[in-house]
Each structure stands twice: as C-alpha cells, then as structure tokens.
XYZ file of C-alpha atoms in Angstrom:
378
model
C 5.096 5.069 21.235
C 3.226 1.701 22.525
C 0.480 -0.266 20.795
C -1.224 -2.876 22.745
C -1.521 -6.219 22.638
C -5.401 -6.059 21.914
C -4.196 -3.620 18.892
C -2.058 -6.589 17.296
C -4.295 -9.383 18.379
C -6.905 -7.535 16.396
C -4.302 -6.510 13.231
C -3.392 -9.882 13.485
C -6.883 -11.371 12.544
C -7.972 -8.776 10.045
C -4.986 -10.334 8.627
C -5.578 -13.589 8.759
C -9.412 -13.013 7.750
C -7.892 -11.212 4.695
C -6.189 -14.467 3.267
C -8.831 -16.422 3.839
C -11.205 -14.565 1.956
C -8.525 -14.104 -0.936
C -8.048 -18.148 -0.975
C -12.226 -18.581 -0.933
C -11.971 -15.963 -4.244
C -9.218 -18.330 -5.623
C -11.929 -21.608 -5.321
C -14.856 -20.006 -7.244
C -15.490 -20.838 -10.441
C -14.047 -17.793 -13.010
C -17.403 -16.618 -14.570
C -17.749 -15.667 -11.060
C -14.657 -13.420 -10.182
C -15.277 -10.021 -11.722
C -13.804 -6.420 -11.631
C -17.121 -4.311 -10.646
C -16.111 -1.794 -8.769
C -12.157 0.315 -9.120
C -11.725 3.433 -6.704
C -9.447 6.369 -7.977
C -7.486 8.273 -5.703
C -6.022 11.842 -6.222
C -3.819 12.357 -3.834
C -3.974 15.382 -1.819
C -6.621 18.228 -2.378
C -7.756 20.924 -0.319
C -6.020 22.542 2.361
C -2.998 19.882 1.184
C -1.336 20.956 -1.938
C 1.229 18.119 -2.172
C 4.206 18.828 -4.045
C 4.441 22.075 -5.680
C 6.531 23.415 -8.948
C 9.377 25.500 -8.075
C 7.459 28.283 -9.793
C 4.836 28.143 -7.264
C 2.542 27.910 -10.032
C 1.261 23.818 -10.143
C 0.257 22.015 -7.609
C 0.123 18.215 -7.294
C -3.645 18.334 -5.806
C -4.564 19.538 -9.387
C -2.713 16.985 -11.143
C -4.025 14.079 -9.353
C -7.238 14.886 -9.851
C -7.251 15.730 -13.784
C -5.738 12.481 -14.473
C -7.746 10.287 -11.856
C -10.801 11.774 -13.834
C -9.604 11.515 -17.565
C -8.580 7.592 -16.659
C -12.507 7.526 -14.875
C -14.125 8.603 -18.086
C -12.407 6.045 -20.121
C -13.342 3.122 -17.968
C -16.867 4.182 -17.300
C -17.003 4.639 -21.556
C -15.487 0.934 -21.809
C -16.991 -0.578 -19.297
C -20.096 0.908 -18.155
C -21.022 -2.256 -16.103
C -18.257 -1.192 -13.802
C -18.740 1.017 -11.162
C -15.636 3.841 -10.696
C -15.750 5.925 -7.255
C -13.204 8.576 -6.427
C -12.000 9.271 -3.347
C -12.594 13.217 -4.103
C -13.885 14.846 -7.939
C -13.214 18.418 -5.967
C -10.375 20.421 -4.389
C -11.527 19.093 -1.208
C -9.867 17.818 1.495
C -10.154 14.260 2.572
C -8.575 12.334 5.093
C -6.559 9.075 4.564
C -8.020 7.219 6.520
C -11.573 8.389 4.583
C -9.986 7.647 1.694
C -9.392 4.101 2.550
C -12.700 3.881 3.960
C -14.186 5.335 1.074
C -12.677 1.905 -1.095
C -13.752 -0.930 1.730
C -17.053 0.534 2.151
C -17.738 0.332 -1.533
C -16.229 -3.120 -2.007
C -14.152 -2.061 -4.343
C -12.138 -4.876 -6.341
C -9.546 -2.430 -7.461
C -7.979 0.674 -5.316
C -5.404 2.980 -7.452
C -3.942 5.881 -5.780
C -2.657 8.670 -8.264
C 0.357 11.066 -7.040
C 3.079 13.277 -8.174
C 6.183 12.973 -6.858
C 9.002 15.627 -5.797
C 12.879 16.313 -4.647
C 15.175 18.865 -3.793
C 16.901 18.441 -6.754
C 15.614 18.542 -10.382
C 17.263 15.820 -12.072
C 15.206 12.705 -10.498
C 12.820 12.291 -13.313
C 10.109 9.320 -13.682
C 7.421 6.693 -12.360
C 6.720 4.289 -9.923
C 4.418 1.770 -8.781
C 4.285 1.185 -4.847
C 2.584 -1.901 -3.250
C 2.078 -2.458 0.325
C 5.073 -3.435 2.273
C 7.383 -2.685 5.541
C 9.982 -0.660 4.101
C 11.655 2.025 6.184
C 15.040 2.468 5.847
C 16.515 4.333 2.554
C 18.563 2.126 1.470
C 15.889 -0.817 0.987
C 15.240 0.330 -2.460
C 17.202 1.894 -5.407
C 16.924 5.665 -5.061
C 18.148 7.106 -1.662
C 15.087 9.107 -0.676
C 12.314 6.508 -1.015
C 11.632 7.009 2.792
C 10.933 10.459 2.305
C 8.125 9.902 -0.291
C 6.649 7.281 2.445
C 6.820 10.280 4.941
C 5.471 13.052 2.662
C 2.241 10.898 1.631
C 1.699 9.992 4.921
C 2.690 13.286 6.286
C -1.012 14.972 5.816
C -2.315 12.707 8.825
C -0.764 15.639 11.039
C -3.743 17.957 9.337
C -5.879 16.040 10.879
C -7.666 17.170 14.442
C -7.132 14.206 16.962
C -5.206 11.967 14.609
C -3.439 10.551 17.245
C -6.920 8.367 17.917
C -8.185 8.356 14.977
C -4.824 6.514 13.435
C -4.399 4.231 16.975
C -1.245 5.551 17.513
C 0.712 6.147 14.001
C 2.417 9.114 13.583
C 4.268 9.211 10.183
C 7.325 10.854 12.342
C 7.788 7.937 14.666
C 10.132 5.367 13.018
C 8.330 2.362 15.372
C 5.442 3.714 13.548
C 6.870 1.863 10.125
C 8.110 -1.145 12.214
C 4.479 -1.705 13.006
C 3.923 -2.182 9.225
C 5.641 -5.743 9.340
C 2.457 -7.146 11.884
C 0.319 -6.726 8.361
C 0.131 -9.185 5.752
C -1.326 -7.862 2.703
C -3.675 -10.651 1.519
C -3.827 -9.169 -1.902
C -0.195 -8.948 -2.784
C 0.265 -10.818 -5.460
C -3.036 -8.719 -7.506
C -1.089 -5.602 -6.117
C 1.675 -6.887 -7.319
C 0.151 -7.898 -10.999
C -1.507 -4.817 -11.576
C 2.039 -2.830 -10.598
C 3.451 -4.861 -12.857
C 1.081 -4.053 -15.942
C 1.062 -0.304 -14.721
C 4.698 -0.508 -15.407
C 4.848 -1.512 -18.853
C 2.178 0.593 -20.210
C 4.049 3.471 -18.662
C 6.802 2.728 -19.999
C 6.028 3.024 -23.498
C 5.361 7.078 -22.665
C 4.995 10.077 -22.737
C 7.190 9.783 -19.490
C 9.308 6.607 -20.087
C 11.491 6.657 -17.600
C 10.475 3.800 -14.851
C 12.061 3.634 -11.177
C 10.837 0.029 -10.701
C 8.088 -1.585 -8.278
C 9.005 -0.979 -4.057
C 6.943 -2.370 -1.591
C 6.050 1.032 1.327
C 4.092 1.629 3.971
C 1.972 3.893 2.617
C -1.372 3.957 4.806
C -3.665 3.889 2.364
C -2.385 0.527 1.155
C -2.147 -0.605 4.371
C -5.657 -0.106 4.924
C -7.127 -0.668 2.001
C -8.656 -4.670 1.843
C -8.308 -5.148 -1.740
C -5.593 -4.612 -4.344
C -3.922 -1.630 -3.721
C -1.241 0.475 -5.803
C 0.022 3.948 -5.471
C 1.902 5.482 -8.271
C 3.908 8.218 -8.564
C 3.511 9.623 -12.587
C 6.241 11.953 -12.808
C 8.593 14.516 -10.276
C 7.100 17.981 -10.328
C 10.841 19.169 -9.625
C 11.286 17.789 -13.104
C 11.520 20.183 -15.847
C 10.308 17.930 -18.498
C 8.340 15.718 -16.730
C 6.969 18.962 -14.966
C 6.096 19.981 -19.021
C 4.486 16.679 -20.262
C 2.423 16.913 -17.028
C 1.310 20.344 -17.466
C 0.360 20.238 -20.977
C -3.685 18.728 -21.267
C -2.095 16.048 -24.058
C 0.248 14.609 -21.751
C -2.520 14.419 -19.234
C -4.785 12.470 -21.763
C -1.916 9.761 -22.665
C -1.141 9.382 -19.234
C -4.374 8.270 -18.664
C -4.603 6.573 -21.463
C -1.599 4.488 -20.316
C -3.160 3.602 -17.319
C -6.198 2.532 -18.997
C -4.010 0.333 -20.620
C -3.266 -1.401 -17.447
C -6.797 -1.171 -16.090
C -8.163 -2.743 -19.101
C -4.862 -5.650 -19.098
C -5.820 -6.740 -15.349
C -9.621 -6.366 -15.655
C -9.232 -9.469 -18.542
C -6.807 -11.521 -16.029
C -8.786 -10.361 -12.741
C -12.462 -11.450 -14.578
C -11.227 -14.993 -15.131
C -10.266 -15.058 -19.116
C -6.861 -15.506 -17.784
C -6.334 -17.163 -14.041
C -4.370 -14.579 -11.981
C -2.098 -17.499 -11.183
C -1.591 -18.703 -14.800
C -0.984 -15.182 -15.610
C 2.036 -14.994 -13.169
C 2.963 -18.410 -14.270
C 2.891 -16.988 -18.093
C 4.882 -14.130 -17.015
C 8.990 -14.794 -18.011
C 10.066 -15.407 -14.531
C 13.863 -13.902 -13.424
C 16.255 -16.705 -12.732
C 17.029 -17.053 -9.578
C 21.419 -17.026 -8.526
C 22.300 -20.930 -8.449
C 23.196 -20.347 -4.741
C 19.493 -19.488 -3.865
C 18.077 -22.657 -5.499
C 16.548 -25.234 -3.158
C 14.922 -28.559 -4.006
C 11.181 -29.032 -3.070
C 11.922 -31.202 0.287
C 14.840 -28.593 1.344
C 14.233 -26.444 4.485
C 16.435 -23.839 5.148
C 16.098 -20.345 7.337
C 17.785 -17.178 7.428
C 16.984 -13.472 7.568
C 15.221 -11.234 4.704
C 16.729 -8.183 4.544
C 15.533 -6.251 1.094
C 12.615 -6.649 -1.276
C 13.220 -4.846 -4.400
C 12.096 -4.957 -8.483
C 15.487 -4.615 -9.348
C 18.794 -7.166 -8.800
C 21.645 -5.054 -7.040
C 25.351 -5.528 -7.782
C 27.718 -7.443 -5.289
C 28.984 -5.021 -3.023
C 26.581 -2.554 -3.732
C 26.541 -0.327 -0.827
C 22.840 -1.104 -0.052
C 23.537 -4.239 0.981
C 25.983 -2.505 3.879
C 28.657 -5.604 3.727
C 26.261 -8.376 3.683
C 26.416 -10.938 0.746
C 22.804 -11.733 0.691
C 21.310 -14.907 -2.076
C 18.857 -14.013 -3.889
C 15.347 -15.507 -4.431
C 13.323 -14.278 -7.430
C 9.298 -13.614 -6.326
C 7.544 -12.576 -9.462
C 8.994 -9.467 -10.371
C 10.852 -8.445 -7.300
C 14.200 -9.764 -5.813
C 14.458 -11.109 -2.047
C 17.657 -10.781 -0.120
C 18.589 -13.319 2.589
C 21.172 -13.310 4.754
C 22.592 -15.897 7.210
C 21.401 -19.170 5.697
C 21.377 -22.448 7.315
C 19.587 -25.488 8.729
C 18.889 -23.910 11.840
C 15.788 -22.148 12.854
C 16.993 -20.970 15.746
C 21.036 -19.959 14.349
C 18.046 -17.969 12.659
C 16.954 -15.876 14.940
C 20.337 -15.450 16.301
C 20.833 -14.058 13.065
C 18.621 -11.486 13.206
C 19.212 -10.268 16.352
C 22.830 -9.088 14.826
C 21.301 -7.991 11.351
C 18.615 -5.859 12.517
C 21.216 -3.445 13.906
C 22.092 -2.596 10.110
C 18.346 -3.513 8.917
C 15.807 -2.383 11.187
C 13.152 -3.986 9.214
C 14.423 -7.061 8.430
C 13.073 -10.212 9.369
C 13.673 -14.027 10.203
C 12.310 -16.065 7.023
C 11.793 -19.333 5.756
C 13.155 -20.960 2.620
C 10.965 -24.147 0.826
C 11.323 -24.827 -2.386
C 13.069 -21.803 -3.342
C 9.607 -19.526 -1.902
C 10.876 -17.146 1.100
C 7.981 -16.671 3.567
C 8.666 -14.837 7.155
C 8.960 -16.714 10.464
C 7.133 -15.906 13.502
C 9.484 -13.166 14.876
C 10.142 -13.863 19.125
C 11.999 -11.960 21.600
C 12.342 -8.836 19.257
C-alpha cells in the first residue's frame, strides 16, 4: 500500500501543531491547567464481541462496558465538576475512528480505553497499560504475542463499510500499515506515559496483581486521539482466574475502584497541585548502565531499536545478537545500537539493523535523552 506525500505533509503538522499546543499548556500558570473532561472507552460492543471465554458464555464487549461505567460513577460522585463521556453506555457498535472522534470533539483532557485481553493458551494471566508508539514486531516487548493484541484491537476496522477511505489507507493486515506509525509523534507522551504509570501501581495492589509492564503500540485509537491516551488490558479472558475475578460483580467494583485510584492520582498532578514535570522528576528514576551515560555537551548517534518498561538480560534473544546500551526514559528502557560520533556511520547503521528491526530508527543521544533523527533514504 502507498500513502502520499500530501498524507505525511499533513500527519506531519498535526504533529507538530500537537507539541506546540502541549508546550503553550506547559507555560500557563497551574490554577489554570485542569482535568474537566475524561472519555471512557469499552472496547468493542455490538456486532464485535472481542474476546470471548472458552465457554462461549462472556464476552469482552460486556466487560468493558460494566467496568468503564462503575469507574464513570465514581468520578462523576467525586468530582461532579468533571465532565465523563463514553464512547458507548450500550451494546452498540461504534467505530474506531468514532471513538476517537468522540474524545477530540469533546476536548477531552483524559482518553482511557478499557479492554480484555485473550490467547490461545490459558496460562497468560494479567494487566497492561499501552501508550502510543510504533511497535510492530513481537519481539519489541516482553511477551511474544504483543503484535497480535495490536492486530486484534485494530482488527474491527475490517467491519467497517469503505474503511479503506475512511482510515486513508490503514489496514491492520498490512505490516507498512504499522511502519506508518513512526511519522506520528505523540505530543502527549509523557501524560500517557504518567497516567500508565499510576494505572500500574494501583493495579497492582489487586484483585488481579499480576502486571505485564507499560509497551508503547500502535493502537489507532491512541494514535488518533489528541490528548493523553492509554489502553489497558485488565485481565486475559482465557484466564481461569482472572476469567473468575472478572466475572464476579465484586471484582468488577475493585477493578474500578483501582482505576479510580489512578484517575484520582493524575487528576491532583494534571490540575497543577503537583507540576507534571516535578512529578516525573519526584518519581525514583532507573539508573541508567554506565556505558549509556553522556555528559551534557556530548553528542553521539546511533540506532533505537526497542522501547520497553522492563530491562532485558544480555543476550536475551529479543535483542537478536545485538548488544544494545541502555538509556533510562521515565519508566521505560531505550535500546541503542551502533553508537558513535557520526551522524551519518548512523544511518549506515540503520540501513543494516532494520533488516532484524523493521521499526527501528536512527536517534540522537544529548545528555543521556535519546530523541529520533530525521530518517532519509529509507
């Protein structure tokens, strides 16, 4: 598939009008910057189960949209000066791309999509947080079958008449589809990012505890959502137990509850009692490895090759031979390959890596922050 170059001129500038609007909100005084308006997300609905129990008997549309409403009530009964909009409050059918519209066109300051995940087998049990970002190849994060979770959520496009239009081109089949995710910059990563990271923690303490980390996907709906964005996956229906806790009306309720938590931890930062930026500079950062440490006036270059919330071994087979350094970004790890002086031993870098990592990309290193290169002749 081709998209045009008027397709990522255009990407290009929502892009760059994006971080300029996030830097203006960064200026204005904090009794300024406040959390009026979150928009919950059931996933699927409608004609588009999602994943289903292996009895046949519970469906992930249902799911979604019990919990997305329990965690509604409890922020509308806290906070009745903020506004909450779903995405859907029936078993209806709606669109992602309606769904993301359904967030920008209400300004929302906060967009949470709520899913259930799934796999062949039943031992995978757990949560996850996913923030906008150009994965695509399995191995980029811990757990072999990320990709097909990006596929499956994106999947219901194809239930769509003339989606081919409607999505300029994307087809959730079509691997260049996911390459085109790495022309976006999400101007609200770091939020995304924050409010993953809170997310996690309350989880954590139950009733499922078992966390898979924080991946950055291409999930659509983050990628065309203009605000901060997470999609989380509460539990595998293929999981007996975490099949039972999300079955049962209690484990519902503390679910929500959980996420509440999180809601009600960001909303303090996010309104300006706590600086977004102070917060992340309050949070215990991960030490960098000595051999990814750079002094302020350093300039180095060399190629990214995986994001991930959690540090992999040497050798680990993920890294397919490479002995990347690693460069702690919050809460998630960057691996770089191929490190040097040269900009353009750079890009002759990538040109060899990118047979291994299709999604990797030519970055540059300052002061120990990794930031991507403009990518030519790819």
């Amino acid at each position: 598939m081709k998209f045009d170059f008027h397709h990522i001129s255009l990407l290009l500038l929502i892009c760059l009008s994006m971080a300029a609007f996030q830097d203006a909100a960064a200026q204005q005084s904090s009794s300024t910057l406040k959390l009026r308006t979150v928009v919950l997300d059931p996933g699927h609905g409608g004609k588009d189960a999602g994943c289903v129990s292996r009895d046949r008997k519970t469906y992930e549309k249902n799911l979604t949209l019990s919990i997305a409403r329990l965690l509604g009530q409890k922020i509308t009964q806290a906070y009745p000066d903020v506004k909450v909009v779903y995405t859907r409050t029936t078993d209806k059918y709606v669109t992602l791309n309606d769904r993301a519209e359904i967030a920008n066109r209400n300004h929302a300051d906060l967009f949470i999509s709520i899913h259930i995940n799934s796999f062949s087998s039943s031992s995978p049990n757990g949560f996850s947080a996913h923030i906008l970002g150009q994965s695509r190849d399995k191995n980029r994060d811990l757990f072999s079958y990320n990709m097909d979770v990006c596929r499956r959520e994106n999947s219901v496009i194809l239930l769509e008449e003339d989606y081919s239009t409607k999505y300029q081109g994307f087809d959730p089949e079509d691997p260049e589809s996911f390459i085109f995710f790495n022309l976006m910059q999400n101007a609200f990563y770091e939020q995304s990012l924050l409010f993953a990271a809170d997310v996690e923690k309350e989880l954590s303490k139950g009733p499922i505890t078992h966390s898979r980390g924080i991946s950055q996907d291409p999930f659509y709906v983050l990628w065309k959502t203009t605000m901060p964005a997470v999609l989380l996956e509460l539990g595998f229906i293929s999981n007996p137990a975490d099949l039972k806790i999300m079955n049962s009306s209690a484990g519902r309720e503390q679910l929500a509850s959980r996420l509440f938590a999180a809601f009600r931890e960001f909303k303090k930062k996010y309104d300006g009692s706590l600086d977004l930026s102070a917060a992340r500079a309050a949070q215990p950062e991960r030490q960098e490895d000595v051999s990814a440490q750079t002094s302020a006036g350093d300039t180095r270059y060399g190629v990214q090759i995986l994001v991930l919330s959690k540090k992999l071994r040497k050798g680990d087979r993920a890294l397919k031979g490479y002995d990347p350094e690693i460069f702690s970004a919050g809460r998630l790890y960057k691996y770089v390959v191929g490190i040097s002086g040269s900009e353009a031993e750079a890009r002759d870098t990538y040109r060899t890596v990118r047979r291994k990592f299709p999604d990797s990309f030519p970055v540059k290193i300052s002061g120990g922050t990794v930031s991507p290169m403009q990518t030519a002749g790819k």
